[in-house]
Amino acid sequence: MENEPRGLLISPIRDGTVIDHISAGAALTVLRMLDITGQTDEELSIATNVTSMTSGHEGKKDIVKVSNRELSKEEVDRIALISPHATINIIRDYIVVEKKGVEIPKFLSGIIRCTNAGCITNDNEPIKSAFEVTEEGLHCLYCDTVITTNPENHII
Amino acid sequence: MKNIISIKDFDREEIDSLLARAGAIDAAPQIRKTLDGKQVALLFFEPSTRTRMSFTSAVARLGGTTITVDSVEGSSISKGETLADTVRVVSSYVDAIVLRHPKEGAARLASEFASVPVINAGDGAGQHPSQTLLDLYTIRQSMPLKGIHIGLLGDLRYGRTTHSLAYALSNYDVTIHTIAPPTLELPESLVTELHKRGCTVQEHEDITEVVPDLDVMYTTRIQRERFPDAASYYNVAESYRITPEILEGRKEGMIILHPLPRAGEIDPRVDALPCARYFEQARNGIPVRMAMLEEVI
């Protein structure tokens, strides 16, 4: 085992965004929430279940790297719903020029499906779901349903 | 452009102003022709008798005319058109849209796509602001709203009228007494919200124990389909029935309301008592809906 070759799982990127400390196994959902699909032109690197040391404790995490695109905090904040400890690193010429955490935004548009089957947002209408984030949970602005638990189960 | 979508969009001042307008209409309805030359579309994609008829009457009494769609089958919705497209098109024909729809949030959606004002005449299990406003109007005919003790009786879990009324009354420092069968109590989230808005909410199991405290008893229908079998439904329905005997210990001036239709919740012998105001309440749908139309057009 000692002679096993070691190396980077994914290479550094020159310019773009690195989303680090994503909860293990959540990387693909994160991409979906960022609307980065199989149709994207961006160069993507995804690592899942990477061993990580946080505060001296070994754990697992996922990492997503998006080359040549700087994701804004507003774009990335929505992933706080499923990965509250994620960090966003903006990379320019291999240097981290900006690093910040994520916060659940006050308003979520088109990210969560309303759990109320009778809600108009679940019909074939040209609207996106709309939720206000409150102390009680996610409040549907159309039908007033409040999602209090596991919002990640209702991601569109 | 103003819409009336949810009672939650109204603050106390706005409610008071609309009720005052309804009062003025009630006092002298014959001189108002504020909708002269105006046309209102009544889009009713769900069955309704009272609400549709009273809106029709309200428009006519203000000098306006109506065009009505009263079923999905008779509309382009049956051909797969979205509600968003329907209201965009109808907007170009009329001066306002009154919408009833089976889906919650439909009126809010309609207001986002319509180029004329939208009044919500009930969206599924969601909001029905004209009912709430006429409930408040009927109470205010008998007493000021501030500080009253109101009993909400019946199916408080699924009944949209009680939810909206409780929310609206939370503007007036009231005490709400709930009397509901197990599993049909007021939703916990609503109770929390009412507390936050300064309302006192007290739960009761027995009607007779609470009757002497009440200024208003608001009764609603307990629906048969909420129970596993007919026997358990009839047992519960019987113990939540208002009779002249139950009302013997009531306060002087106490009133009984019901959004109608009723299905045995109120003994017909109660109709003859001075506290029975539910038919007056139904009649009040006219001035209140006239006031709502004037407000938006």
GROMACS .gro file of C-alpha atoms in nm:
model
  453
    1MET     CA    1   0.000   0.000   0.000
    2GLU     CA    2   0.287   0.237   0.075
    3ASN     CA    3   0.391   0.228  -0.290
    4GLU     CA    4   0.046   0.311  -0.417
    5PRO     CA    5   0.080   0.614  -0.643
    6ARG     CA    6  -0.067   0.929  -0.491
    7GLY     CA    7  -0.205   1.221  -0.683
    8LEU     CA    8  -0.474   1.478  -0.704
    9LEU     CA    9  -0.821   1.347  -0.760
   10ILE     CA   10  -0.908   1.656  -0.960
   11SER     CA   11  -0.670   1.918  -1.086
   12PRO     CA   12  -0.670   2.280  -0.983
   13ILE     CA   13  -0.852   2.517  -1.214
   14ARG     CA   14  -0.705   2.833  -1.357
   15ASP     CA   15  -1.018   3.049  -1.350
   16GLY     CA   16  -1.365   2.980  -1.220
   17THR     CA   17  -1.544   2.873  -0.903
   18VAL     CA   18  -1.471   2.597  -0.655
   19ILE     CA   19  -1.755   2.496  -0.427
   20ASP     CA   20  -1.593   2.313  -0.139
   21HIS     CA   21  -1.719   2.141   0.176
   22ILE     CA   22  -2.038   2.025   0.009
   23SER     CA   23  -2.211   1.761   0.222
   24ALA     CA   24  -2.090   1.418   0.109
   25GLY     CA   25  -2.303   1.281  -0.173
   26ALA     CA   26  -2.479   1.611  -0.245
   27ALA     CA   27  -2.264   1.732  -0.538
   28LEU     CA   28  -2.503   1.621  -0.811
   29THR     CA   29  -2.798   1.783  -0.639
   30VAL     CA   30  -2.591   2.099  -0.600
   31LEU     CA   31  -2.529   2.106  -0.974
   32ARG     CA   32  -2.897   2.064  -1.041
   33MET     CA   33  -2.979   2.349  -0.804
   34LEU     CA   34  -2.728   2.568  -0.986
   35ASP     CA   35  -2.898   2.473  -1.314
   36ILE     CA   36  -2.575   2.316  -1.440
   37THR     CA   37  -2.695   2.019  -1.640
   38GLY     CA   38  -2.548   1.772  -1.891
   39GLN     CA   39  -2.607   2.038  -2.159
   40THR     CA   40  -2.357   2.278  -2.007
   41ASP     CA   41  -2.052   2.404  -2.199
   42GLU     CA   42  -1.858   2.467  -1.881
   43GLU     CA   43  -1.567   2.242  -1.787
   44LEU     CA   44  -1.674   2.067  -1.470
   45SER     CA   45  -1.490   1.860  -1.212
   46ILE     CA   46  -1.683   1.675  -0.949
   47ALA     CA   47  -1.540   1.483  -0.659
   48THR     CA   48  -1.762   1.298  -0.418
   49ASN     CA   49  -1.689   1.137  -0.082
   50VAL     CA   50  -1.345   1.293  -0.060
   51THR     CA   51  -1.173   1.250   0.276
   52SER     CA   52  -1.162   1.581   0.453
   53MET     CA   53  -1.013   1.713   0.776
   54THR     CA   54  -1.234   1.969   0.946
   55SER     CA   55  -1.139   2.098   1.292
   56GLY     CA   56  -0.913   1.797   1.339
   57HIS     CA   57  -1.191   1.548   1.254
   58GLU     CA   58  -1.179   1.325   0.954
   59GLY     CA   59  -1.493   1.322   0.742
   60LYS     CA   60  -1.622   1.310   0.387
   61LYS     CA   61  -1.716   1.591   0.156
   62ASP     CA   62  -1.791   1.667  -0.208
   63ILE     CA   63  -1.624   1.929  -0.425
   64VAL     CA   64  -1.744   2.090  -0.748
   65LYS     CA   65  -1.519   2.296  -0.973
   66VAL     CA   66  -1.662   2.507  -1.255
   67SER     CA   67  -1.402   2.649  -1.493
   68ASN     CA   68  -1.427   2.990  -1.656
   69ARG     CA   69  -1.739   3.092  -1.469
   70GLU     CA   70  -1.759   3.294  -1.151
   71LEU     CA   71  -2.077   3.203  -0.971
   72SER     CA   72  -2.233   3.485  -0.774
   73LYS     CA   73  -2.316   3.450  -0.406
   74GLU     CA   74  -2.687   3.482  -0.492
   75GLU     CA   75  -2.657   3.187  -0.730
   76VAL     CA   76  -2.477   2.968  -0.483
   77ASP     CA   77  -2.663   3.064  -0.166
   78ARG     CA   78  -2.952   2.836  -0.259
   79ILE     CA   79  -2.733   2.531  -0.200
   80ALA     CA   80  -2.724   2.624   0.171
   81LEU     CA   81  -3.056   2.438   0.188
   82ILE     CA   82  -2.875   2.106   0.144
   83SER     CA   83  -2.518   2.198   0.228
   84PRO     CA   84  -2.502   2.472   0.487
   85HIS     CA   85  -2.124   2.444   0.541
   86ALA     CA   86  -2.027   2.476   0.175
   87THR     CA   87  -1.778   2.746   0.077
   88ILE     CA   88  -1.744   2.932  -0.250
   89ASN     CA   89  -1.394   3.007  -0.379
   90ILE     CA   90  -1.349   3.233  -0.676
   91ILE     CA   91  -1.028   3.146  -0.861
   92ARG     CA   92  -0.834   3.374  -1.091
   93ASP     CA   93  -0.507   3.254  -1.241
   94TYR     CA   94  -0.493   2.965  -0.988
   95ILE     CA   95  -0.523   3.207  -0.694
   96VAL     CA   96  -0.823   3.215  -0.458
   97VAL     CA   97  -0.929   3.578  -0.483
   98GLU     CA   98  -1.251   3.546  -0.284
   99LYS     CA   99  -1.379   3.293  -0.032
  100LYS     CA  100  -1.713   3.297   0.145
  101GLY     CA  101  -1.971   3.073   0.308
  102VAL     CA  102  -2.330   3.023   0.196
  103GLU     CA  103  -2.645   3.154   0.360
  104ILE     CA  104  -3.001   3.042   0.296
  105PRO     CA  105  -3.153   3.324   0.089
  106LYS     CA  106  -3.472   3.501   0.199
  107PHE     CA  107  -3.651   3.405  -0.120
  108LEU     CA  108  -3.634   3.089  -0.333
  109SER     CA  109  -3.764   3.098  -0.689
  110GLY     CA  110  -3.803   2.781  -0.894
  111ILE     CA  111  -3.591   2.569  -0.661
  112ILE     CA  112  -3.839   2.387  -0.438
  113ARG     CA  113  -4.157   2.211  -0.546
  114CYS     CA  114  -4.456   2.296  -0.326
  115THR     CA  115  -4.566   1.993  -0.125
  116ASN     CA  116  -4.931   2.090  -0.165
  117ALA     CA  117  -5.065   1.895  -0.464
  118GLY     CA  118  -5.346   2.151  -0.488
  119CYS     CA  119  -5.105   2.443  -0.532
  120ILE     CA  120  -5.124   2.618  -0.869
  121THR     CA  121  -4.742   2.605  -0.899
  122ASN     CA  122  -4.773   2.228  -0.948
  123ASP     CA  123  -4.992   2.280  -1.255
  124ASN     CA  124  -4.880   2.337  -1.609
  125GLU     CA  125  -4.857   2.715  -1.574
  126PRO     CA  126  -4.575   2.946  -1.688
  127ILE     CA  127  -4.462   3.031  -1.335
  128LYS     CA  128  -4.186   2.924  -1.101
  129SER     CA  129  -4.251   2.814  -0.747
  130ALA     CA  130  -4.186   3.094  -0.498
  131PHE     CA  131  -4.098   3.050  -0.132
  132GLU     CA  132  -4.013   3.295   0.139
  133VAL     CA  133  -3.770   3.155   0.396
  134THR     CA  134  -3.914   3.216   0.744
  135GLU     CA  135  -3.840   3.097   1.098
  136GLU     CA  136  -4.113   2.835   1.062
  137GLY     CA  137  -3.985   2.699   0.731
  138LEU     CA  138  -4.035   2.763   0.362
  139HIS     CA  139  -4.357   2.956   0.299
  140CYS     CA  140  -4.518   2.912  -0.045
  141LEU     CA  141  -4.616   3.255  -0.171
  142TYR     CA  142  -4.896   3.111  -0.381
  143CYS     CA  143  -5.082   2.871  -0.149
  144ASP     CA  144  -4.937   2.956   0.197
  145THR     CA  145  -4.814   2.599   0.259
  146VAL     CA  146  -4.518   2.597   0.498
  147ILE     CA  147  -4.256   2.327   0.443
  148THR     CA  148  -4.107   2.272   0.787
  149THR     CA  149  -3.886   1.966   0.737
  150ASN     CA  150  -3.639   1.828   0.483
  151PRO     CA  151  -3.667   2.088   0.207
  152GLU     CA  152  -3.396   1.898   0.019
  153ASN     CA  153  -3.656   1.628  -0.055
  154HIS     CA  154  -3.855   1.877  -0.260
  155ILE     CA  155  -3.587   2.023  -0.481
  156ILE     CA  156  -3.708   2.052  -0.839
  157MET     CA  157  -5.378   4.855  -1.015
  158LYS     CA  158  -5.534   4.695  -0.714
  159ASN     CA  159  -5.622   4.328  -0.666
  160ILE     CA  160  -5.800   4.152  -0.380
  161ILE     CA  161  -5.634   3.815  -0.342
  162SER     CA  162  -5.602   3.732   0.027
  163ILE     CA  163  -5.725   3.881   0.352
  164LYS     CA  164  -5.361   3.860   0.463
  165ASP     CA  165  -5.283   4.144   0.223
  166PHE     CA  166  -5.511   4.376   0.425
  167ASP     CA  167  -5.409   4.564   0.736
  168ARG     CA  168  -5.663   4.679   0.993
  169GLU     CA  169  -5.703   5.022   0.840
  170GLU     CA  170  -5.777   4.877   0.497
  171ILE     CA  171  -6.031   4.633   0.639
  172ASP     CA  172  -6.203   4.915   0.832
  173SER     CA  173  -6.211   5.132   0.522
  174LEU     CA  174  -6.366   4.858   0.307
  175LEU     CA  175  -6.626   4.773   0.573
  176ALA     CA  176  -6.712   5.144   0.604
  177ARG     CA  177  -6.761   5.161   0.227
  178ALA     CA  178  -6.990   4.854   0.244
  179GLY     CA  179  -7.184   5.028   0.521
  180ALA     CA  180  -7.230   5.339   0.307
  181ILE     CA  181  -7.351   5.125   0.016
  182ASP     CA  182  -7.594   4.945   0.246
  183ALA     CA  183  -7.732   5.276   0.368
  184ALA     CA  184  -7.802   5.415   0.017
  185PRO     CA  185  -7.751   5.148  -0.253
  186GLN     CA  186  -7.978   5.306  -0.513
  187ILE     CA  187  -7.761   5.610  -0.584
  188ARG     CA  188  -7.444   5.424  -0.676
  189LYS     CA  189  -7.370   5.375  -1.043
  190THR     CA  190  -6.995   5.357  -1.010
  191LEU     CA  191  -6.961   5.070  -1.259
  192ASP     CA  192  -7.170   5.240  -1.525
  193GLY     CA  193  -7.035   5.126  -1.863
  194LYS     CA  194  -6.795   4.878  -1.704
  195GLN     CA  195  -6.788   4.507  -1.763
  196VAL     CA  196  -6.670   4.238  -1.521
  197ALA     CA  197  -6.574   3.879  -1.614
  198LEU     CA  198  -6.687   3.618  -1.364
  199LEU     CA  199  -6.457   3.321  -1.425
  200PHE     CA  200  -6.593   3.038  -1.212
  201PHE     CA  201  -6.394   2.722  -1.277
  202GLU     CA  202  -6.548   2.554  -0.974
  203PRO     CA  203  -6.915   2.520  -0.877
  204SER     CA  204  -7.057   2.807  -0.675
  205THR     CA  205  -7.407   2.936  -0.632
  206ARG     CA  206  -7.405   3.206  -0.369
  207THR     CA  207  -7.072   3.367  -0.448
  208ARG     CA  208  -7.137   3.379  -0.823
  209MET     CA  209  -7.492   3.509  -0.786
  210SER     CA  210  -7.398   3.771  -0.532
  211PHE     CA  211  -7.109   3.901  -0.745
  212THR     CA  212  -7.347   3.913  -1.045
  213SER     CA  213  -7.598   4.106  -0.839
  214ALA     CA  214  -7.329   4.335  -0.696
  215VAL     CA  215  -7.203   4.432  -1.043
  216ALA     CA  216  -7.558   4.494  -1.167
  217ARG     CA  217  -7.643   4.710  -0.865
  218LEU     CA  218  -7.341   4.928  -0.943
  219GLY     CA  219  -7.460   4.974  -1.301
  220GLY     CA  220  -7.211   4.735  -1.462
  221THR     CA  221  -7.254   4.422  -1.670
  222THR     CA  222  -7.105   4.074  -1.639
  223ILE     CA  223  -6.985   3.802  -1.871
  224THR     CA  224  -6.961   3.463  -1.708
  225VAL     CA  225  -6.777   3.137  -1.753
  226ASP     CA  226  -6.918   2.891  -1.505
  227SER     CA  227  -6.741   2.564  -1.575
  228VAL     CA  228  -6.414   2.430  -1.705
  229GLU     CA  229  -6.603   2.233  -1.970
  230GLY     CA  230  -6.736   2.551  -2.126
  231SER     CA  231  -6.397   2.720  -2.146
  232SER     CA  232  -6.070   2.704  -2.331
  233ILE     CA  233  -5.914   2.552  -2.016
  234SER     CA  234  -6.071   2.224  -2.132
  235LYS     CA  235  -5.860   2.255  -2.449
  236GLY     CA  236  -5.546   2.271  -2.240
  237GLU     CA  237  -5.505   2.648  -2.217
  238THR     CA  238  -5.324   2.769  -1.908
  239LEU     CA  239  -5.496   2.993  -1.659
  240ALA     CA  240  -5.223   3.250  -1.726
  241ASP     CA  241  -5.323   3.270  -2.096
  242THR     CA  242  -5.694   3.272  -2.013
  243VAL     CA  243  -5.666   3.575  -1.786
  244ARG     CA  244  -5.436   3.756  -2.030
  245VAL     CA  245  -5.697   3.719  -2.303
  246VAL     CA  246  -5.998   3.793  -2.083
  247SER     CA  247  -5.820   4.104  -1.951
  248SER     CA  248  -5.853   4.258  -2.294
  249TYR     CA  249  -6.233   4.220  -2.289
  250VAL     CA  250  -6.327   4.351  -1.944
  251ASP     CA  251  -6.251   4.601  -1.669
  252ALA     CA  252  -6.205   4.346  -1.390
  253ILE     CA  253  -6.193   3.970  -1.332
  254VAL     CA  254  -6.362   3.782  -1.048
  255LEU     CA  255  -6.205   3.436  -1.029
  256ARG     CA  256  -6.299   3.114  -0.855
  257HIS     CA  257  -6.062   2.825  -0.922
  258PRO     CA  258  -6.001   2.483  -0.765
  259LYS     CA  259  -5.625   2.538  -0.723
  260GLU     CA  260  -5.476   2.725  -0.431
  261GLY     CA  261  -5.280   3.029  -0.539
  262ALA     CA  262  -5.471   3.055  -0.868
  263ALA     CA  263  -5.587   3.410  -0.796
  264ARG     CA  264  -5.234   3.525  -0.719
  265LEU     CA  265  -5.115   3.375  -1.045
  266ALA     CA  266  -5.404   3.543  -1.229
  267SER     CA  267  -5.312   3.881  -1.080
  268GLU     CA  268  -4.959   3.841  -1.216
  269PHE     CA  269  -5.081   3.789  -1.573
  270ALA     CA  270  -5.399   4.000  -1.589
  271SER     CA  271  -5.386   4.361  -1.704
  272VAL     CA  272  -5.707   4.443  -1.511
  273PRO     CA  273  -5.781   4.404  -1.138
  274VAL     CA  274  -5.846   4.051  -1.007
  275ILE     CA  275  -6.077   3.966  -0.718
  276ASN     CA  276  -6.035   3.621  -0.563
  277ALA     CA  277  -6.374   3.453  -0.521
  278GLY     CA  278  -6.218   3.143  -0.365
  279ASP     CA  279  -5.917   2.939  -0.474
  280GLY     CA  280  -5.954   2.575  -0.370
  281ALA     CA  281  -5.884   2.526  -0.002
  282GLY     CA  282  -5.702   2.859  -0.002
  283GLN     CA  283  -5.832   3.213   0.033
  284HIS     CA  284  -6.184   3.351  -0.001
  285PRO     CA  285  -6.150   3.714   0.106
  286SER     CA  286  -6.504   3.824   0.018
  287GLN     CA  287  -6.642   3.565   0.263
  288THR     CA  288  -6.412   3.691   0.537
  289LEU     CA  289  -6.503   4.052   0.473
  290LEU     CA  290  -6.876   3.981   0.484
  291ASP     CA  291  -6.825   3.782   0.806
  292LEU     CA  292  -6.649   4.081   0.962
  293TYR     CA  293  -6.915   4.315   0.827
  294THR     CA  294  -7.193   4.106   0.984
  295ILE     CA  295  -7.020   4.101   1.322
  296ARG     CA  296  -6.963   4.475   1.305
  297GLN     CA  297  -7.331   4.534   1.243
  298SER     CA  298  -7.389   4.403   1.595
  299MET     CA  299  -7.075   4.505   1.786
  300PRO     CA  300  -6.730   4.661   1.744
  301LEU     CA  301  -6.472   4.403   1.640
  302LYS     CA  302  -6.215   4.503   1.900
  303GLY     CA  303  -6.178   4.269   2.194
  304ILE     CA  304  -6.462   4.030   2.113
  305HIS     CA  305  -6.475   3.665   2.221
  306ILE     CA  306  -6.550   3.451   1.917
  307GLY     CA  307  -6.611   3.078   1.913
  308LEU     CA  308  -6.505   2.884   1.603
  309LEU     CA  309  -6.697   2.559   1.584
  310GLY     CA  310  -6.671   2.260   1.353
  311ASP     CA  311  -6.404   2.150   1.108
  312LEU     CA  312  -6.129   2.396   1.190
  313ARG     CA  313  -5.851   2.202   1.020
  314TYR     CA  314  -5.974   2.215   0.663
  315GLY     CA  315  -6.222   2.502   0.681
  316ARG     CA  316  -6.075   2.796   0.492
  317THR     CA  317  -6.340   3.038   0.613
  318THR     CA  318  -6.240   2.996   0.977
  319HIS     CA  319  -5.869   3.030   0.898
  320SER     CA  320  -5.915   3.356   0.710
  321LEU     CA  321  -6.159   3.493   0.965
  322ALA     CA  322  -5.927   3.409   1.256
  323TYR     CA  323  -5.638   3.576   1.075
  324ALA     CA  324  -5.839   3.890   0.998
  325LEU     CA  325  -5.968   3.912   1.356
  326SER     CA  326  -5.613   3.897   1.487
  327ASN     CA  327  -5.599   4.265   1.386
  328TYR     CA  328  -5.854   4.342   1.659
  329ASP     CA  329  -5.716   4.193   1.985
  330VAL     CA  330  -5.985   3.927   2.001
  331THR     CA  331  -6.002   3.604   2.199
  332ILE     CA  332  -6.064   3.299   1.983
  333HIS     CA  333  -6.228   2.995   2.140
  334THR     CA  334  -6.194   2.683   1.928
  335ILE     CA  335  -6.435   2.392   1.957
  336ALA     CA  336  -6.348   2.110   1.718
  337PRO     CA  337  -6.352   1.730   1.708
  338PRO     CA  338  -6.016   1.559   1.762
  339THR     CA  339  -5.808   1.564   1.440
  340LEU     CA  340  -6.010   1.858   1.308
  341GLU     CA  341  -5.855   2.123   1.535
  342LEU     CA  342  -5.710   2.451   1.409
  343PRO     CA  343  -5.370   2.378   1.248
  344GLU     CA  344  -5.082   2.430   1.491
  345SER     CA  345  -4.904   2.663   1.247
  346LEU     CA  346  -5.207   2.894   1.240
  347VAL     CA  347  -5.239   2.893   1.620
  348THR     CA  348  -4.870   2.993   1.644
  349GLU     CA  349  -4.925   3.272   1.394
  350LEU     CA  350  -5.233   3.399   1.579
  351HIS     CA  351  -5.039   3.404   1.907
  352LYS     CA  352  -4.761   3.599   1.739
  353ARG     CA  353  -5.016   3.851   1.618
  354GLY     CA  354  -5.134   3.908   1.973
  355CYS     CA  355  -5.444   3.690   1.968
  356THR     CA  356  -5.551   3.470   2.258
  357VAL     CA  357  -5.656   3.122   2.146
  358GLN     CA  358  -5.832   2.887   2.388
  359GLU     CA  359  -5.926   2.530   2.302
  360HIS     CA  360  -6.248   2.371   2.430
  361GLU     CA  361  -6.409   2.033   2.391
  362ASP     CA  362  -6.757   2.112   2.516
  363ILE     CA  363  -6.980   2.373   2.352
  364THR     CA  364  -7.192   2.436   2.661
  365GLU     CA  365  -6.889   2.530   2.870
  366VAL     CA  366  -6.790   2.808   2.630
  367VAL     CA  367  -7.128   2.951   2.521
  368PRO     CA  368  -7.163   3.197   2.816
  369ASP     CA  369  -6.830   3.362   2.723
  370LEU     CA  370  -6.904   3.422   2.357
  371ASP     CA  371  -7.001   3.736   2.169
  372VAL     CA  372  -7.001   3.549   1.838
  373MET     CA  373  -7.043   3.181   1.759
  374TYR     CA  374  -6.909   3.100   1.412
  375THR     CA  375  -7.031   2.757   1.306
  376THR     CA  376  -6.903   2.558   1.010
  377ARG     CA  377  -6.991   2.234   0.841
  378ILE     CA  378  -6.828   1.911   0.954
  379GLN     CA  379  -6.781   1.711   0.637
  380ARG     CA  380  -6.881   1.347   0.624
  381GLU     CA  381  -6.571   1.251   0.422
  382ARG     CA  382  -6.339   1.344   0.710
  383PHE     CA  383  -6.458   1.038   0.904
  384PRO     CA  384  -6.388   0.668   0.849
  385ASP     CA  385  -6.754   0.564   0.870
  386ALA     CA  386  -7.104   0.704   0.897
  387ALA     CA  387  -7.147   0.612   1.264
  388SER     CA  388  -6.844   0.807   1.387
  389TYR     CA  389  -6.949   1.104   1.171
  390TYR     CA  390  -7.303   1.114   1.315
  391ASN     CA  391  -7.168   1.081   1.670
  392VAL     CA  392  -6.938   1.379   1.626
  393ALA     CA  393  -7.187   1.586   1.424
  394GLU     CA  394  -7.450   1.542   1.693
  395SER     CA  395  -7.222   1.663   1.971
  396TYR     CA  396  -7.134   1.979   1.773
  397ARG     CA  397  -7.492   2.073   1.688
  398ILE     CA  398  -7.626   2.412   1.797
  399THR     CA  399  -7.969   2.390   1.958
  400PRO     CA  400  -8.184   2.642   2.149
  401GLU     CA  401  -8.106   2.443   2.467
  402ILE     CA  402  -7.729   2.483   2.425
  403LEU     CA  403  -7.779   2.856   2.373
  404GLU     CA  404  -7.979   2.911   2.691
  405GLY     CA  405  -7.683   3.046   2.888
  406ARG     CA  406  -7.567   3.285   2.612
  407LYS     CA  407  -7.480   3.651   2.664
  408GLU     CA  408  -7.734   3.907   2.565
  409GLY     CA  409  -7.643   4.031   2.217
  410MET     CA  410  -7.449   3.718   2.121
  411ILE     CA  411  -7.482   3.630   1.751
  412ILE     CA  412  -7.452   3.306   1.554
  413LEU     CA  413  -7.295   3.302   1.208
  414HIS     CA  414  -7.252   3.027   0.949
  415PRO     CA  415  -7.105   3.066   0.596
  416LEU     CA  416  -7.379   2.832   0.462
  417PRO     CA  417  -7.475   2.589   0.324
  418ARG     CA  418  -7.547   2.414   0.653
  419ALA     CA  419  -7.604   2.044   0.690
  420GLY     CA  420  -7.758   1.996   1.031
  421GLU     CA  421  -7.500   2.190   1.238
  422ILE     CA  422  -7.770   2.435   1.344
  423ASP     CA  423  -8.109   2.314   1.459
  424PRO     CA  424  -8.376   2.490   1.246
  425ARG     CA  425  -8.547   2.598   1.572
  426VAL     CA  426  -8.249   2.835   1.622
  427ASP     CA  427  -8.351   3.028   1.308
  428ALA     CA  428  -8.631   3.201   1.500
  429LEU     CA  429  -8.399   3.328   1.776
  430PRO     CA  430  -8.273   3.688   1.756
  431CYS     CA  431  -7.914   3.563   1.771
  432ALA     CA  432  -7.945   3.378   1.436
  433ARG     CA  433  -7.770   3.604   1.184
  434TYR     CA  434  -7.659   3.362   0.913
  435PHE     CA  435  -7.920   3.464   0.658
  436GLU     CA  436  -7.840   3.830   0.723
  437GLN     CA  437  -7.473   3.731   0.680
  438ALA     CA  438  -7.549   3.581   0.336
  439ARG     CA  439  -7.738   3.897   0.237
  440ASN     CA  440  -7.437   4.106   0.338
  441GLY     CA  441  -7.246   3.943   0.054
  442ILE     CA  442  -7.403   4.203  -0.175
  443PRO     CA  443  -7.287   4.532  -0.015
  444VAL     CA  444  -6.948   4.384   0.073
  445ARG     CA  445  -6.887   4.260  -0.282
  446MET     CA  446  -7.010   4.593  -0.419
  447ALA     CA  447  -6.753   4.764  -0.196
  448MET     CA  448  -6.479   4.528  -0.317
  449LEU     CA  449  -6.564   4.598  -0.681
  450GLU     CA  450  -6.562   4.973  -0.620
  451GLU     CA  451  -6.231   4.940  -0.442
  452VAL     CA  452  -6.051   4.784  -0.740
  453ILE     CA  453  -6.219   4.930  -1.048
   0.00000   0.00000   0.00000
